[in-house]
Every structure is written in C-alpha cells, then in structure tokens.
Amino acid sequence: MRGWERADGRKGIRNIVVVAYLVECAHHVSKQIAAPFEDDDVHVIGFPGCYPNAYAQRMLTALCTHPNVGAVLLVSLGCEGFNKGALENEIRESGRPMALATIQHDGGSIETINAGRAQVAKMCEALKLQPTVELVPGDLVVGTICGGSDGTSALTANPAIGRAFDTLVNAGTTCIFEETGELIGCENHMAERAVTPELGEAIVACIAKAAKYYTELGHGSFAPGNADGGLTTQEEKSLGAYSKSGSAPISGLIKPADRPLVPGLYLLDVVPDGEVRFGFPNINDVVEIAELIACGAHVILFSTGRGSVVGSAIAPVVKICANPETFRKMPGDMDIDAGKILEGHESLDKLGEEIVALVHEVASGRRTVSEALGHREFGLTYKTFEPTGPSCLPAPPR
C-alpha cells in the first residue's frame, strides 16, 4: 500500500483538493469552481448554516485537515457567521496549500468562480508532484455504517464486516463503528467488551442518552424501508447493526471529529448531548459518513440490504450488499456481494477476508464503485456535543 504523508505524520490514501463553502449562499459558486475538475479528485463539502455552531466548526476543521486531503480552497460569501479565520489558520498550520475566496470582496460570482478555478488548477498540479510513501495496516482508519437495511443485513453483510473488523484490529488498524441510535438494547453487550469498567459505564450512558433523545422526538431510527425489508423492531435492527463491530475489545468511546490516538476498536456516539435542539440526529447516512471521516476514517465499509447508492467526499465508500436479489438488481452500485452467504456459496469468514483484501486494494489506489460513478455526497448539520471524558479514551502513546 502507498499513500501521501502529511505534516502531522498521518498518511492519506487519496490526495484530494477540497472546495469548502462556509455558508449555503456560497454553495453554488463552490460547485461551479469544482465543475471543470470532474475527472480529478476535487470534492465539494461545506456547512449550509449561517449561525455559528461549534460542532460544525470542529467537523470542517477535521475534514479539511483529513489525511486524504492535500489542499483546500475555502469559499466564503463574506458575511456569514462561520469563523473562517480560525479554520484558515488550522489548515495553514497543517502544512497544506490553501486559499480563501470571498465572493463579496472578490467581485461577485463570475470573478470568484474564475479565480477559484485557477487556484484549484494550481493545487492539482502541485499535488501531482508530491511523492508517495509506504502504508502499513497500522496507518489506516476504517469506519463502518449500514443504510437501507433489511432482514438479510444481520445475516450476511453486517457480521462479515464484523469478521473483517476483527482481522483489521488484530493487524493494528483503527476501526470505528457508530449509529448509537441503532444500538439500543445492545449496551450491556458492548459494556462487557469495554477495556475498562469506566468505559463500559460510559457506553451504557451513551445508549441511554440515545433512547431518551428518540423518545422525546417521538420516533427512532427505523425507516419504512426497514419494515418493508423484513425488520420488525428497533431491537432487531440494533442487533444487526451491532454485528458490524465484530468481537474485539472496545478501546474507546468517541464523538464526531474526535481522533483516536491509539489503535483499536472505537464506538462513535452520533446522538447530540443536551436537550433536543436540532431535530432528528441521524438526518441521513451521508451525515454519519462525514462524522466517521471527521474521526480520521480513510475508508468506509457500507452495508446495505435494500440498495443504497450514496458515496462520499474525501473518503472512498465500499458497498457491501447483504441481499442477493438486490445485488442482482443493482450490480453496478455494489463492490461486494455478501448475499453469497445466504445462498450457501460463501462463509462469513471468507467474506470477511474478501472485505479486508478490498480495503487494502482501495488503500493502494483501487477505485470503489461509488468513486467510479462520481458519488461525492456530503452533509453537515447543526448538533451539540460535550467534550469526551477521560474514562472514554485509552491513554495516548508516550
């Protein structure tokens, strides 16, 4: 495996130019700046809101300094509430080439688009000259999520990802699973796997928080498509989601944009802290993928039974299809057919090995199906989180 080393010592498996808008008013201009670079790794991300939000600030900071990102163009309208100066300083301190375009100060849309394209073209040329370095399994961070789940998800793709996670963790790779709103009922199982009793207590509390949040909202993370696909209860869906975590000890509990400093298996808490303020916390799979990437994930393993088509900006998404019928209907959107297990053609262990092999190939430059199709979805909303406590994290290496 080969990648690009950043100034902080982390290594990326892609060398992407990010065009980041800092308010929805700058979204269109940002898309137009990136439009001529469709065949290049130029990805658009951003925050639509105008009201400042610490979560969004942390998220964009983590994403713009992600190891897969080689250079950044920030696009501001000029009067938004986002703290662009702080973000600009963080990116510059990370050693990445960066530039700031401000539409109100740069002459309007056309002038900003033309100047932005010139900046991006210069960045792309500079990144082509950067040398690559060797990557080892310990350099990688892998995240997992399930979307469009059905009755086959817990039988094939999800537990196969769990097998892959066990192999990856044993090799020194950092792995992250999430969807705490879809782990209700599994908290005691996870607490038993926690590396310390204090971490176990924090995991139980975090799932209780998710259950309370959904109760106050009046609904949980259970979609009509889940029921149509054969799932019957939130607990049943939770057990399937839980199987993606494998059986390794859980090293820590993190929140969006927290970066694990010690290899191991981590649970990502995606449900906001405090009272219900911003509505449904799991807006869509795209938002959760962004949160995994903000924690440093180079690759996302995405399990789907009904057939999700989303990819992501910044980190490649590997689609693992749980349902053989779905795979036959949508082969052009899937990377791995986990339905082979259901039809008796493959074992969970063998499919886990196939997933690990594909992760290493993607880390070596192989494009996933979603990358080849140009799926670069991205979403960022308002949320509120409190800092992670010391009982939630292992001691950093000395």
mmCIF file of C-alpha atoms in Angstrom:
data_model
loop_
_atom_site.group_PDB
_atom_site.id
_atom_site.type_symbol
_atom_site.label_atom_id
_atom_site.label_comp_id
_atom_site.label_asym_id
_atom_site.label_seq_id
_atom_site.Cartn_x
_atom_site.Cartn_y
_atom_site.Cartn_z
ATOM 1 C CA MET A 1 0.000 0.000 0.000
ATOM 2 C CA ARG A 2 1.151 3.518 -0.789
ATOM 3 C CA GLY A 3 -0.120 6.949 0.142
ATOM 4 C CA TRP A 4 0.795 10.535 0.968
ATOM 5 C CA GLU A 5 2.368 11.594 4.255
ATOM 6 C CA ARG A 6 1.117 14.791 5.915
ATOM 7 C CA ALA A 7 2.977 17.162 8.209
ATOM 8 C CA ASP A 8 1.325 15.664 11.321
ATOM 9 C CA GLY A 9 2.647 12.201 10.458
ATOM 10 C CA ARG A 10 -0.667 10.762 9.301
ATOM 11 C CA LYS A 11 -0.853 9.235 5.835
ATOM 12 C CA GLY A 12 -3.640 9.564 3.287
ATOM 13 C CA ILE A 13 -4.809 7.064 0.673
ATOM 14 C CA ARG A 14 -6.086 9.835 -1.622
ATOM 15 C CA ASN A 15 -4.677 13.280 -2.462
ATOM 16 C CA ILE A 16 -7.835 15.361 -2.757
ATOM 17 C CA VAL A 17 -8.407 19.071 -3.289
ATOM 18 C CA VAL A 18 -11.342 20.173 -1.135
ATOM 19 C CA VAL A 19 -13.503 23.157 -2.092
ATOM 20 C CA ALA A 20 -15.335 24.053 1.131
ATOM 21 C CA TYR A 21 -18.220 26.526 1.255
ATOM 22 C CA LEU A 22 -18.813 28.231 4.597
ATOM 23 C CA VAL A 23 -22.492 29.069 4.123
ATOM 24 C CA GLU A 24 -25.220 27.847 1.742
ATOM 25 C CA CYS A 25 -25.022 31.170 -0.112
ATOM 26 C CA ALA A 26 -21.559 30.110 -1.353
ATOM 27 C CA HIS A 27 -22.574 26.563 -2.308
ATOM 28 C CA HIS A 28 -23.380 27.229 -5.963
ATOM 29 C CA VAL A 29 -20.167 29.161 -6.577
ATOM 30 C CA SER A 30 -18.208 26.320 -4.963
ATOM 31 C CA LYS A 31 -19.864 23.738 -7.220
ATOM 32 C CA GLN A 32 -19.094 25.847 -10.264
ATOM 33 C CA ILE A 33 -15.447 26.162 -9.222
ATOM 34 C CA ALA A 34 -15.158 22.360 -8.980
ATOM 35 C CA ALA A 35 -17.208 21.609 -12.129
ATOM 36 C CA PRO A 36 -14.324 21.549 -14.671
ATOM 37 C CA PHE A 37 -12.426 19.099 -12.443
ATOM 38 C CA GLU A 38 -14.990 16.294 -12.506
ATOM 39 C CA ASP A 39 -12.336 13.790 -13.579
ATOM 40 C CA ASP A 40 -9.931 14.936 -10.863
ATOM 41 C CA ASP A 41 -10.065 14.435 -7.113
ATOM 42 C CA VAL A 42 -11.688 17.823 -6.407
ATOM 43 C CA HIS A 43 -14.508 17.441 -3.880
ATOM 44 C CA VAL A 44 -17.060 19.976 -2.618
ATOM 45 C CA ILE A 45 -18.003 19.992 1.070
ATOM 46 C CA GLY A 46 -19.407 22.697 3.327
ATOM 47 C CA PHE A 47 -21.693 23.972 6.057
ATOM 48 C CA PRO A 48 -25.033 25.494 4.974
ATOM 49 C CA GLY A 49 -25.915 27.331 8.177
ATOM 50 C CA CYS A 50 -25.160 30.945 8.964
ATOM 51 C CA TYR A 51 -25.481 30.697 12.747
ATOM 52 C CA PRO A 52 -22.172 29.640 14.389
ATOM 53 C CA ASN A 53 -22.055 26.061 15.668
ATOM 54 C CA ALA A 54 -19.061 24.555 17.490
ATOM 55 C CA TYR A 55 -19.831 21.086 16.109
ATOM 56 C CA ALA A 56 -19.790 22.322 12.518
ATOM 57 C CA GLN A 57 -16.565 24.247 13.163
ATOM 58 C CA ARG A 58 -14.863 21.123 14.544
ATOM 59 C CA MET A 59 -16.208 18.989 11.722
ATOM 60 C CA LEU A 60 -14.963 21.228 8.899
ATOM 61 C CA THR A 61 -11.615 21.655 10.643
ATOM 62 C CA ALA A 62 -11.199 17.888 10.934
ATOM 63 C CA LEU A 63 -12.336 17.292 7.356
ATOM 64 C CA CYS A 64 -10.160 19.980 5.778
ATOM 65 C CA THR A 65 -7.115 18.564 7.614
ATOM 66 C CA HIS A 66 -8.019 14.914 6.962
ATOM 67 C CA PRO A 67 -5.065 12.813 5.742
ATOM 68 C CA ASN A 68 -6.847 12.158 2.411
ATOM 69 C CA VAL A 69 -6.907 15.934 1.750
ATOM 70 C CA GLY A 70 -3.898 17.505 0.080
ATOM 71 C CA ALA A 71 -5.088 21.099 -0.473
ATOM 72 C CA VAL A 72 -8.089 23.304 0.374
ATOM 73 C CA LEU A 73 -9.948 26.232 -1.163
ATOM 74 C CA LEU A 74 -12.364 27.912 1.265
ATOM 75 C CA VAL A 75 -15.276 29.775 -0.310
ATOM 76 C CA SER A 76 -16.948 32.481 1.797
ATOM 77 C CA LEU A 77 -19.818 34.785 0.946
ATOM 78 C CA GLY A 78 -18.302 37.373 3.273
ATOM 79 C CA CYS A 79 -20.966 38.000 5.903
ATOM 80 C CA GLU A 80 -21.676 34.517 7.287
ATOM 81 C CA GLY A 81 -21.308 33.644 10.956
ATOM 82 C CA PHE A 82 -18.811 30.826 10.411
ATOM 83 C CA ASN A 83 -15.383 31.523 11.946
ATOM 84 C CA LYS A 84 -13.421 31.272 8.713
ATOM 85 C CA GLY A 85 -10.307 32.840 10.228
ATOM 86 C CA ALA A 86 -9.936 30.035 12.758
ATOM 87 C CA LEU A 87 -10.477 27.398 10.058
ATOM 88 C CA GLU A 88 -7.988 29.114 7.735
ATOM 89 C CA ASN A 89 -5.351 29.150 10.493
ATOM 90 C CA GLU A 90 -5.864 25.449 11.278
ATOM 91 C CA ILE A 91 -5.425 24.496 7.624
ATOM 92 C CA ARG A 92 -2.310 26.641 7.187
ATOM 93 C CA GLU A 93 -0.785 25.190 10.365
ATOM 94 C CA SER A 94 -1.397 21.699 8.981
ATOM 95 C CA GLY A 95 1.045 22.481 6.157
ATOM 96 C CA ARG A 96 -1.481 22.117 3.336
ATOM 97 C CA PRO A 97 -1.688 24.539 0.405
ATOM 98 C CA MET A 98 -4.831 26.624 0.920
ATOM 99 C CA ALA A 99 -6.576 29.720 -0.356
ATOM 100 C CA LEU A 100 -9.628 31.760 0.641
ATOM 101 C CA ALA A 101 -12.146 33.156 -1.844
ATOM 102 C CA THR A 102 -14.679 35.731 -0.594
ATOM 103 C CA ILE A 103 -17.496 36.386 -3.057
ATOM 104 C CA GLN A 104 -18.493 39.814 -1.745
ATOM 105 C CA HIS A 105 -14.893 41.030 -1.812
ATOM 106 C CA ASP A 106 -13.704 39.307 -4.992
ATOM 107 C CA GLY A 107 -16.164 40.859 -7.438
ATOM 108 C CA GLY A 108 -19.157 38.514 -7.296
ATOM 109 C CA SER A 109 -19.931 35.065 -8.629
ATOM 110 C CA ILE A 110 -18.220 35.043 -12.045
ATOM 111 C CA GLU A 111 -14.993 36.607 -10.813
ATOM 112 C CA THR A 112 -14.844 34.272 -7.808
ATOM 113 C CA ILE A 113 -15.530 31.203 -9.950
ATOM 114 C CA ASN A 114 -12.771 32.099 -12.433
ATOM 115 C CA ALA A 115 -10.247 32.905 -9.720
ATOM 116 C CA GLY A 116 -11.215 29.787 -7.764
ATOM 117 C CA ARG A 117 -10.742 27.543 -10.794
ATOM 118 C CA ALA A 118 -7.279 28.988 -11.347
ATOM 119 C CA GLN A 119 -6.406 28.272 -7.702
ATOM 120 C CA VAL A 120 -7.715 24.702 -7.896
ATOM 121 C CA ALA A 121 -5.832 24.024 -11.140
ATOM 122 C CA LYS A 122 -2.621 25.213 -9.492
ATOM 123 C CA MET A 123 -3.286 22.991 -6.458
ATOM 124 C CA CYS A 124 -3.960 19.941 -8.632
ATOM 125 C CA GLU A 125 -0.667 20.387 -10.458
ATOM 126 C CA ALA A 126 1.237 20.795 -7.202
ATOM 127 C CA LEU A 127 -0.296 17.639 -5.710
ATOM 128 C CA LYS A 128 0.765 15.590 -8.736
ATOM 129 C CA LEU A 129 4.379 16.274 -7.789
ATOM 130 C CA GLN A 130 4.048 15.016 -4.210
ATOM 131 C CA PRO A 131 5.892 11.722 -3.619
ATOM 132 C CA THR A 132 4.130 8.709 -2.138
ATOM 133 C CA VAL A 133 5.219 6.688 0.885
ATOM 134 C CA GLU A 134 4.614 3.144 2.042
ATOM 135 C CA LEU A 135 1.499 2.424 4.101
ATOM 136 C CA VAL A 136 1.117 -0.353 6.670
ATOM 137 C CA PRO A 137 -2.145 -1.593 8.271
ATOM 138 C CA GLY A 138 -1.406 0.467 11.380
ATOM 139 C CA ASP A 139 -1.632 3.676 9.302
ATOM 140 C CA LEU A 140 -5.259 3.020 8.378
ATOM 141 C CA VAL A 141 -8.531 4.051 9.999
ATOM 142 C CA VAL A 142 -11.631 2.192 8.764
ATOM 143 C CA GLY A 143 -15.229 3.142 9.575
ATOM 144 C CA THR A 144 -18.464 1.253 9.062
ATOM 145 C CA ILE A 145 -22.135 2.143 8.669
ATOM 146 C CA CYS A 146 -25.273 0.389 7.456
ATOM 147 C CA GLY A 147 -28.007 2.033 5.405
ATOM 148 C CA GLY A 148 -31.094 0.737 3.671
ATOM 149 C CA SER A 149 -31.022 -2.273 5.995
ATOM 150 C CA ASP A 150 -33.369 -5.244 5.590
ATOM 151 C CA GLY A 151 -33.822 -8.710 7.024
ATOM 152 C CA THR A 152 -30.681 -10.004 5.309
ATOM 153 C CA SER A 153 -28.334 -7.335 6.673
ATOM 154 C CA ALA A 154 -27.814 -9.046 10.026
ATOM 155 C CA LEU A 155 -27.290 -12.427 8.361
ATOM 156 C CA THR A 156 -24.656 -11.577 5.753
ATOM 157 C CA ALA A 157 -23.016 -8.170 5.240
ATOM 158 C CA ASN A 158 -23.032 -6.896 8.833
ATOM 159 C CA PRO A 159 -21.448 -9.923 10.520
ATOM 160 C CA ALA A 160 -18.997 -10.241 7.601
ATOM 161 C CA ILE A 161 -17.889 -6.671 8.309
ATOM 162 C CA GLY A 162 -17.535 -7.739 11.950
ATOM 163 C CA ARG A 163 -15.190 -10.531 10.876
ATOM 164 C CA ALA A 164 -13.214 -8.028 8.785
ATOM 165 C CA PHE A 165 -13.000 -5.634 11.731
ATOM 166 C CA ASP A 166 -11.578 -8.386 13.942
ATOM 167 C CA THR A 167 -8.842 -9.071 11.374
ATOM 168 C CA LEU A 168 -8.096 -5.392 10.848
ATOM 169 C CA VAL A 169 -7.911 -4.609 14.582
ATOM 170 C CA ASN A 170 -5.590 -7.575 15.142
ATOM 171 C CA ALA A 171 -3.314 -6.137 12.422
ATOM 172 C CA GLY A 172 -3.120 -2.747 14.188
ATOM 173 C CA THR A 173 -5.730 -0.891 12.136
ATOM 174 C CA THR A 174 -8.041 1.540 13.932
ATOM 175 C CA CYS A 175 -11.711 0.652 13.351
ATOM 176 C CA ILE A 176 -14.789 2.746 14.175
ATOM 177 C CA PHE A 177 -18.441 1.671 14.326
ATOM 178 C CA GLU A 178 -21.308 4.043 15.120
ATOM 179 C CA GLU A 179 -25.063 4.600 14.917
ATOM 180 C CA THR A 180 -25.613 4.719 18.685
ATOM 181 C CA GLY A 181 -29.291 5.355 17.958
ATOM 182 C CA GLU A 182 -29.340 1.935 16.270
ATOM 183 C CA LEU A 183 -27.595 0.119 19.121
ATOM 184 C CA ILE A 184 -30.405 0.461 21.661
ATOM 185 C CA GLY A 185 -30.657 -2.816 23.573
ATOM 186 C CA CYS A 186 -27.034 -3.762 22.900
ATOM 187 C CA GLU A 187 -25.456 -1.514 25.532
ATOM 188 C CA ASN A 188 -24.724 -4.259 28.053
ATOM 189 C CA HIS A 189 -23.100 -6.448 25.403
ATOM 190 C CA MET A 190 -20.833 -3.557 24.455
ATOM 191 C CA ALA A 191 -20.097 -2.710 28.098
ATOM 192 C CA GLU A 192 -18.838 -6.269 28.627
ATOM 193 C CA ARG A 193 -16.342 -5.738 25.790
ATOM 194 C CA ALA A 194 -15.080 -2.382 27.096
ATOM 195 C CA VAL A 195 -11.413 -2.346 28.105
ATOM 196 C CA THR A 196 -12.251 -0.678 31.449
ATOM 197 C CA PRO A 197 -15.340 -0.684 33.703
ATOM 198 C CA GLU A 198 -15.475 3.110 33.421
ATOM 199 C CA LEU A 199 -15.682 2.885 29.633
ATOM 200 C CA GLY A 200 -18.436 0.286 29.977
ATOM 201 C CA GLU A 201 -20.438 2.676 32.137
ATOM 202 C CA ALA A 202 -19.925 5.479 29.600
ATOM 203 C CA ILE A 203 -21.201 3.227 26.783
ATOM 204 C CA VAL A 204 -24.339 2.322 28.736
ATOM 205 C CA ALA A 205 -24.956 6.020 29.461
ATOM 206 C CA CYS A 206 -24.444 6.961 25.827
ATOM 207 C CA ILE A 207 -27.068 4.452 24.614
ATOM 208 C CA ALA A 208 -29.463 5.617 27.338
ATOM 209 C CA LYS A 209 -28.988 9.146 26.011
ATOM 210 C CA ALA A 210 -29.885 7.954 22.504
ATOM 211 C CA ALA A 211 -33.033 6.191 23.744
ATOM 212 C CA LYS A 212 -34.104 9.319 25.641
ATOM 213 C CA TYR A 213 -33.431 11.521 22.623
ATOM 214 C CA TYR A 214 -35.583 9.367 20.354
ATOM 215 C CA THR A 215 -38.342 9.125 22.969
ATOM 216 C CA GLU A 216 -38.511 12.907 23.194
ATOM 217 C CA LEU A 217 -38.592 13.201 19.411
ATOM 218 C CA GLY A 218 -41.376 10.638 19.197
ATOM 219 C CA HIS A 219 -39.649 8.337 16.718
ATOM 220 C CA GLY A 220 -36.428 6.371 16.355
ATOM 221 C CA SER A 221 -34.030 5.397 13.626
ATOM 222 C CA PHE A 222 -36.373 2.921 11.975
ATOM 223 C CA ALA A 223 -37.471 3.703 8.431
ATOM 224 C CA PRO A 224 -40.443 2.349 6.451
ATOM 225 C CA GLY A 225 -37.951 0.674 4.133
ATOM 226 C CA ASN A 226 -36.554 -1.286 7.075
ATOM 227 C CA ALA A 227 -40.012 -2.701 7.807
ATOM 228 C CA ASP A 228 -40.691 -3.419 4.136
ATOM 229 C CA GLY A 229 -37.396 -5.315 4.079
ATOM 230 C CA GLY A 230 -38.420 -7.639 6.891
ATOM 231 C CA LEU A 231 -37.185 -5.924 10.063
ATOM 232 C CA THR A 232 -39.814 -5.823 12.804
ATOM 233 C CA THR A 233 -38.432 -3.910 15.816
ATOM 234 C CA GLN A 234 -35.793 -1.353 16.779
ATOM 235 C CA GLU A 235 -34.065 -4.047 18.868
ATOM 236 C CA GLU A 236 -33.893 -6.403 15.904
ATOM 237 C CA LYS A 237 -32.355 -3.679 13.782
ATOM 238 C CA SER A 238 -29.931 -2.863 16.612
ATOM 239 C CA LEU A 239 -28.677 -6.449 16.823
ATOM 240 C CA GLY A 240 -27.904 -6.388 13.123
ATOM 241 C CA ALA A 241 -26.101 -3.043 13.369
ATOM 242 C CA TYR A 242 -24.162 -4.299 16.405
ATOM 243 C CA SER A 243 -22.817 -7.311 14.487
ATOM 244 C CA LYS A 244 -20.696 -4.955 12.341
ATOM 245 C CA SER A 245 -18.476 -4.323 15.367
ATOM 246 C CA GLY A 246 -17.084 -7.869 15.485
ATOM 247 C CA SER A 247 -15.774 -9.275 18.750
ATOM 248 C CA ALA A 248 -12.620 -7.268 19.550
ATOM 249 C CA PRO A 249 -12.369 -5.347 22.842
ATOM 250 C CA ILE A 250 -13.813 -1.828 22.615
ATOM 251 C CA SER A 251 -10.952 0.604 23.267
ATOM 252 C CA GLY A 252 -12.864 3.869 23.475
ATOM 253 C CA LEU A 253 -16.000 5.952 23.004
ATOM 254 C CA ILE A 254 -15.571 8.978 20.752
ATOM 255 C CA LYS A 255 -17.702 11.798 19.353
ATOM 256 C CA PRO A 256 -17.687 13.421 15.889
ATOM 257 C CA ALA A 257 -14.277 14.914 14.990
ATOM 258 C CA ASP A 258 -12.558 13.119 17.890
ATOM 259 C CA ARG A 259 -9.461 11.350 16.600
ATOM 260 C CA PRO A 260 -8.416 8.020 18.124
ATOM 261 C CA LEU A 261 -4.758 8.263 19.137
ATOM 262 C CA VAL A 262 -4.305 4.565 19.938
ATOM 263 C CA PRO A 263 -5.145 1.716 17.507
ATOM 264 C CA GLY A 264 -8.155 -0.405 18.408
ATOM 265 C CA LEU A 265 -11.934 -0.572 18.074
ATOM 266 C CA TYR A 266 -13.973 2.563 18.857
ATOM 267 C CA LEU A 267 -17.659 3.365 19.195
ATOM 268 C CA LEU A 268 -18.688 6.716 17.721
ATOM 269 C CA ASP A 269 -21.525 8.465 19.561
ATOM 270 C CA VAL A 270 -23.540 10.358 16.937
ATOM 271 C CA VAL A 271 -26.509 11.455 19.095
ATOM 272 C CA PRO A 272 -26.224 15.073 20.334
ATOM 273 C CA ASP A 273 -25.731 15.914 24.000
ATOM 274 C CA GLY A 274 -28.145 18.041 25.986
ATOM 275 C CA GLU A 275 -31.791 18.733 25.278
ATOM 276 C CA VAL A 276 -33.328 18.135 21.870
ATOM 277 C CA ARG A 277 -32.485 21.240 19.862
ATOM 278 C CA PHE A 278 -31.774 20.385 16.260
ATOM 279 C CA GLY A 279 -34.287 17.646 15.494
ATOM 280 C CA PHE A 280 -33.599 14.145 14.248
ATOM 281 C CA PRO A 281 -29.900 13.473 14.913
ATOM 282 C CA ASN A 282 -29.429 10.878 12.171
ATOM 283 C CA ILE A 283 -30.549 13.035 9.269
ATOM 284 C CA ASN A 284 -29.221 10.565 6.704
ATOM 285 C CA ASP A 285 -26.377 8.159 6.083
ATOM 286 C CA VAL A 286 -24.347 10.877 4.360
ATOM 287 C CA VAL A 287 -24.095 12.889 7.584
ATOM 288 C CA GLU A 288 -22.947 9.848 9.557
ATOM 289 C CA ILE A 289 -20.333 9.003 6.931
ATOM 290 C CA ALA A 290 -18.986 12.550 7.249
ATOM 291 C CA GLU A 291 -18.726 12.094 11.024
ATOM 292 C CA LEU A 292 -16.752 8.868 10.610
ATOM 293 C CA ILE A 293 -14.426 10.620 8.167
ATOM 294 C CA ALA A 294 -14.003 13.545 10.591
ATOM 295 C CA CYS A 295 -12.671 10.986 13.088
ATOM 296 C CA GLY A 296 -9.967 10.098 10.562
ATOM 297 C CA ALA A 297 -11.524 7.213 8.619
ATOM 298 C CA HIS A 298 -9.727 6.638 5.308
ATOM 299 C CA VAL A 299 -12.296 4.105 4.053
ATOM 300 C CA ILE A 300 -15.965 3.483 4.896
ATOM 301 C CA LEU A 301 -17.496 -0.014 4.789
ATOM 302 C CA PHE A 302 -21.178 0.491 3.931
ATOM 303 C CA SER A 303 -23.586 -2.409 4.400
ATOM 304 C CA THR A 304 -26.913 -2.232 2.569
ATOM 305 C CA GLY A 305 -29.752 -4.681 2.056
ATOM 306 C CA ARG A 306 -32.304 -2.575 0.167
ATOM 307 C CA GLY A 307 -29.638 -0.927 -2.005
ATOM 308 C CA SER A 308 -28.184 2.461 -1.070
ATOM 309 C CA VAL A 309 -26.251 4.271 -3.801
ATOM 310 C CA VAL A 310 -24.516 7.034 -1.817
ATOM 311 C CA GLY A 311 -20.777 7.527 -1.711
ATOM 312 C CA SER A 312 -18.888 10.369 -0.063
ATOM 313 C CA ALA A 313 -16.490 13.204 -0.485
ATOM 314 C CA ILE A 314 -12.956 12.747 0.879
ATOM 315 C CA ALA A 315 -13.002 9.017 1.761
ATOM 316 C CA PRO A 316 -13.946 6.115 -0.540
ATOM 317 C CA VAL A 317 -17.035 4.082 0.338
ATOM 318 C CA VAL A 318 -17.051 0.292 -0.123
ATOM 319 C CA LYS A 319 -20.587 -1.005 -0.779
ATOM 320 C CA ILE A 320 -21.253 -4.444 0.695
ATOM 321 C CA CYS A 321 -24.646 -5.750 -0.455
ATOM 322 C CA ALA A 322 -26.417 -8.011 2.030
ATOM 323 C CA ASN A 323 -29.282 -9.180 -0.167
ATOM 324 C CA PRO A 324 -28.545 -11.357 -3.242
ATOM 325 C CA GLU A 325 -31.688 -10.118 -5.005
ATOM 326 C CA THR A 326 -30.602 -6.513 -4.516
ATOM 327 C CA PHE A 327 -27.140 -7.320 -5.845
ATOM 328 C CA ARG A 328 -28.642 -8.865 -8.982
ATOM 329 C CA LYS A 329 -30.780 -5.743 -9.497
ATOM 330 C CA MET A 330 -28.032 -3.201 -8.752
ATOM 331 C CA PRO A 331 -24.649 -4.815 -9.514
ATOM 332 C CA GLY A 332 -23.266 -1.544 -10.858
ATOM 333 C CA ASP A 333 -23.604 0.121 -7.459
ATOM 334 C CA MET A 334 -22.061 -2.601 -5.293
ATOM 335 C CA ASP A 335 -18.478 -3.667 -4.569
ATOM 336 C CA ILE A 336 -19.091 -6.958 -2.754
ATOM 337 C CA ASP A 337 -21.931 -9.475 -2.923
ATOM 338 C CA ALA A 338 -22.468 -10.626 0.670
ATOM 339 C CA GLY A 339 -25.647 -12.399 -0.460
ATOM 340 C CA LYS A 340 -23.380 -15.286 -1.458
ATOM 341 C CA ILE A 341 -23.527 -16.266 2.220
ATOM 342 C CA LEU A 342 -27.324 -16.501 2.193
ATOM 343 C CA GLU A 343 -27.246 -18.708 -0.899
ATOM 344 C CA GLY A 344 -24.587 -21.005 0.549
ATOM 345 C CA HIS A 345 -21.776 -20.006 -1.804
ATOM 346 C CA GLU A 346 -19.536 -18.332 0.777
ATOM 347 C CA SER A 347 -18.836 -18.350 4.522
ATOM 348 C CA LEU A 348 -18.772 -15.350 6.826
ATOM 349 C CA ASP A 349 -15.057 -15.850 7.459
ATOM 350 C CA LYS A 350 -14.219 -15.986 3.732
ATOM 351 C CA LEU A 351 -16.273 -12.883 3.011
ATOM 352 C CA GLY A 352 -14.551 -11.111 5.893
ATOM 353 C CA GLU A 353 -11.227 -11.934 4.238
ATOM 354 C CA GLU A 354 -12.562 -10.564 0.924
ATOM 355 C CA ILE A 355 -13.527 -7.301 2.630
ATOM 356 C CA VAL A 356 -10.078 -6.936 4.232
ATOM 357 C CA ALA A 357 -8.374 -7.599 0.896
ATOM 358 C CA LEU A 358 -10.532 -4.959 -0.810
ATOM 359 C CA VAL A 359 -9.768 -2.405 1.941
ATOM 360 C CA HIS A 360 -6.052 -2.893 1.267
ATOM 361 C CA GLU A 361 -6.594 -2.614 -2.504
ATOM 362 C CA VAL A 362 -8.597 0.613 -2.070
ATOM 363 C CA ALA A 363 -5.821 1.923 0.185
ATOM 364 C CA SER A 364 -3.427 1.127 -2.657
ATOM 365 C CA GLY A 365 -5.401 3.241 -5.131
ATOM 366 C CA ARG A 366 -8.168 0.982 -6.438
ATOM 367 C CA ARG A 367 -11.351 2.978 -7.009
ATOM 368 C CA THR A 368 -14.562 1.835 -5.369
ATOM 369 C CA VAL A 369 -17.754 1.651 -7.405
ATOM 370 C CA SER A 370 -19.113 4.824 -5.790
ATOM 371 C CA GLU A 371 -15.881 6.649 -6.649
ATOM 372 C CA ALA A 372 -16.030 5.462 -10.267
ATOM 373 C CA LEU A 373 -19.654 6.622 -10.533
ATOM 374 C CA GLY A 374 -18.766 10.055 -9.162
ATOM 375 C CA HIS A 375 -20.742 9.776 -5.914
ATOM 376 C CA ARG A 376 -19.347 12.526 -3.670
ATOM 377 C CA GLU A 377 -22.300 13.160 -1.387
ATOM 378 C CA PHE A 378 -21.771 15.308 1.691
ATOM 379 C CA GLY A 379 -23.933 16.669 4.500
ATOM 380 C CA LEU A 380 -23.279 18.751 7.616
ATOM 381 C CA THR A 381 -25.935 19.948 10.055
ATOM 382 C CA TYR A 382 -26.228 21.616 13.462
ATOM 383 C CA LYS A 383 -25.527 19.498 16.557
ATOM 384 C CA THR A 384 -24.285 19.976 20.116
ATOM 385 C CA PHE A 385 -21.687 17.782 21.853
ATOM 386 C CA GLU A 386 -19.848 17.948 25.160
ATOM 387 C CA PRO A 387 -16.124 17.026 25.237
ATOM 388 C CA THR A 388 -15.323 13.356 25.720
ATOM 389 C CA GLY A 389 -14.389 12.446 29.301
ATOM 390 C CA PRO A 390 -11.107 10.729 30.259
ATOM 391 C CA SER A 391 -12.855 7.428 31.008
ATOM 392 C CA CYS A 392 -13.899 7.202 27.345
ATOM 393 C CA LEU A 393 -10.415 7.165 25.828
ATOM 394 C CA PRO A 394 -7.325 4.986 26.234
ATOM 395 C CA ALA A 395 -4.070 6.624 27.271
ATOM 396 C CA PRO A 396 -2.223 8.123 24.275
ATOM 397 C CA PRO A 397 1.116 6.563 23.316
ATOM 398 C CA ARG A 398 4.185 8.014 25.006
#
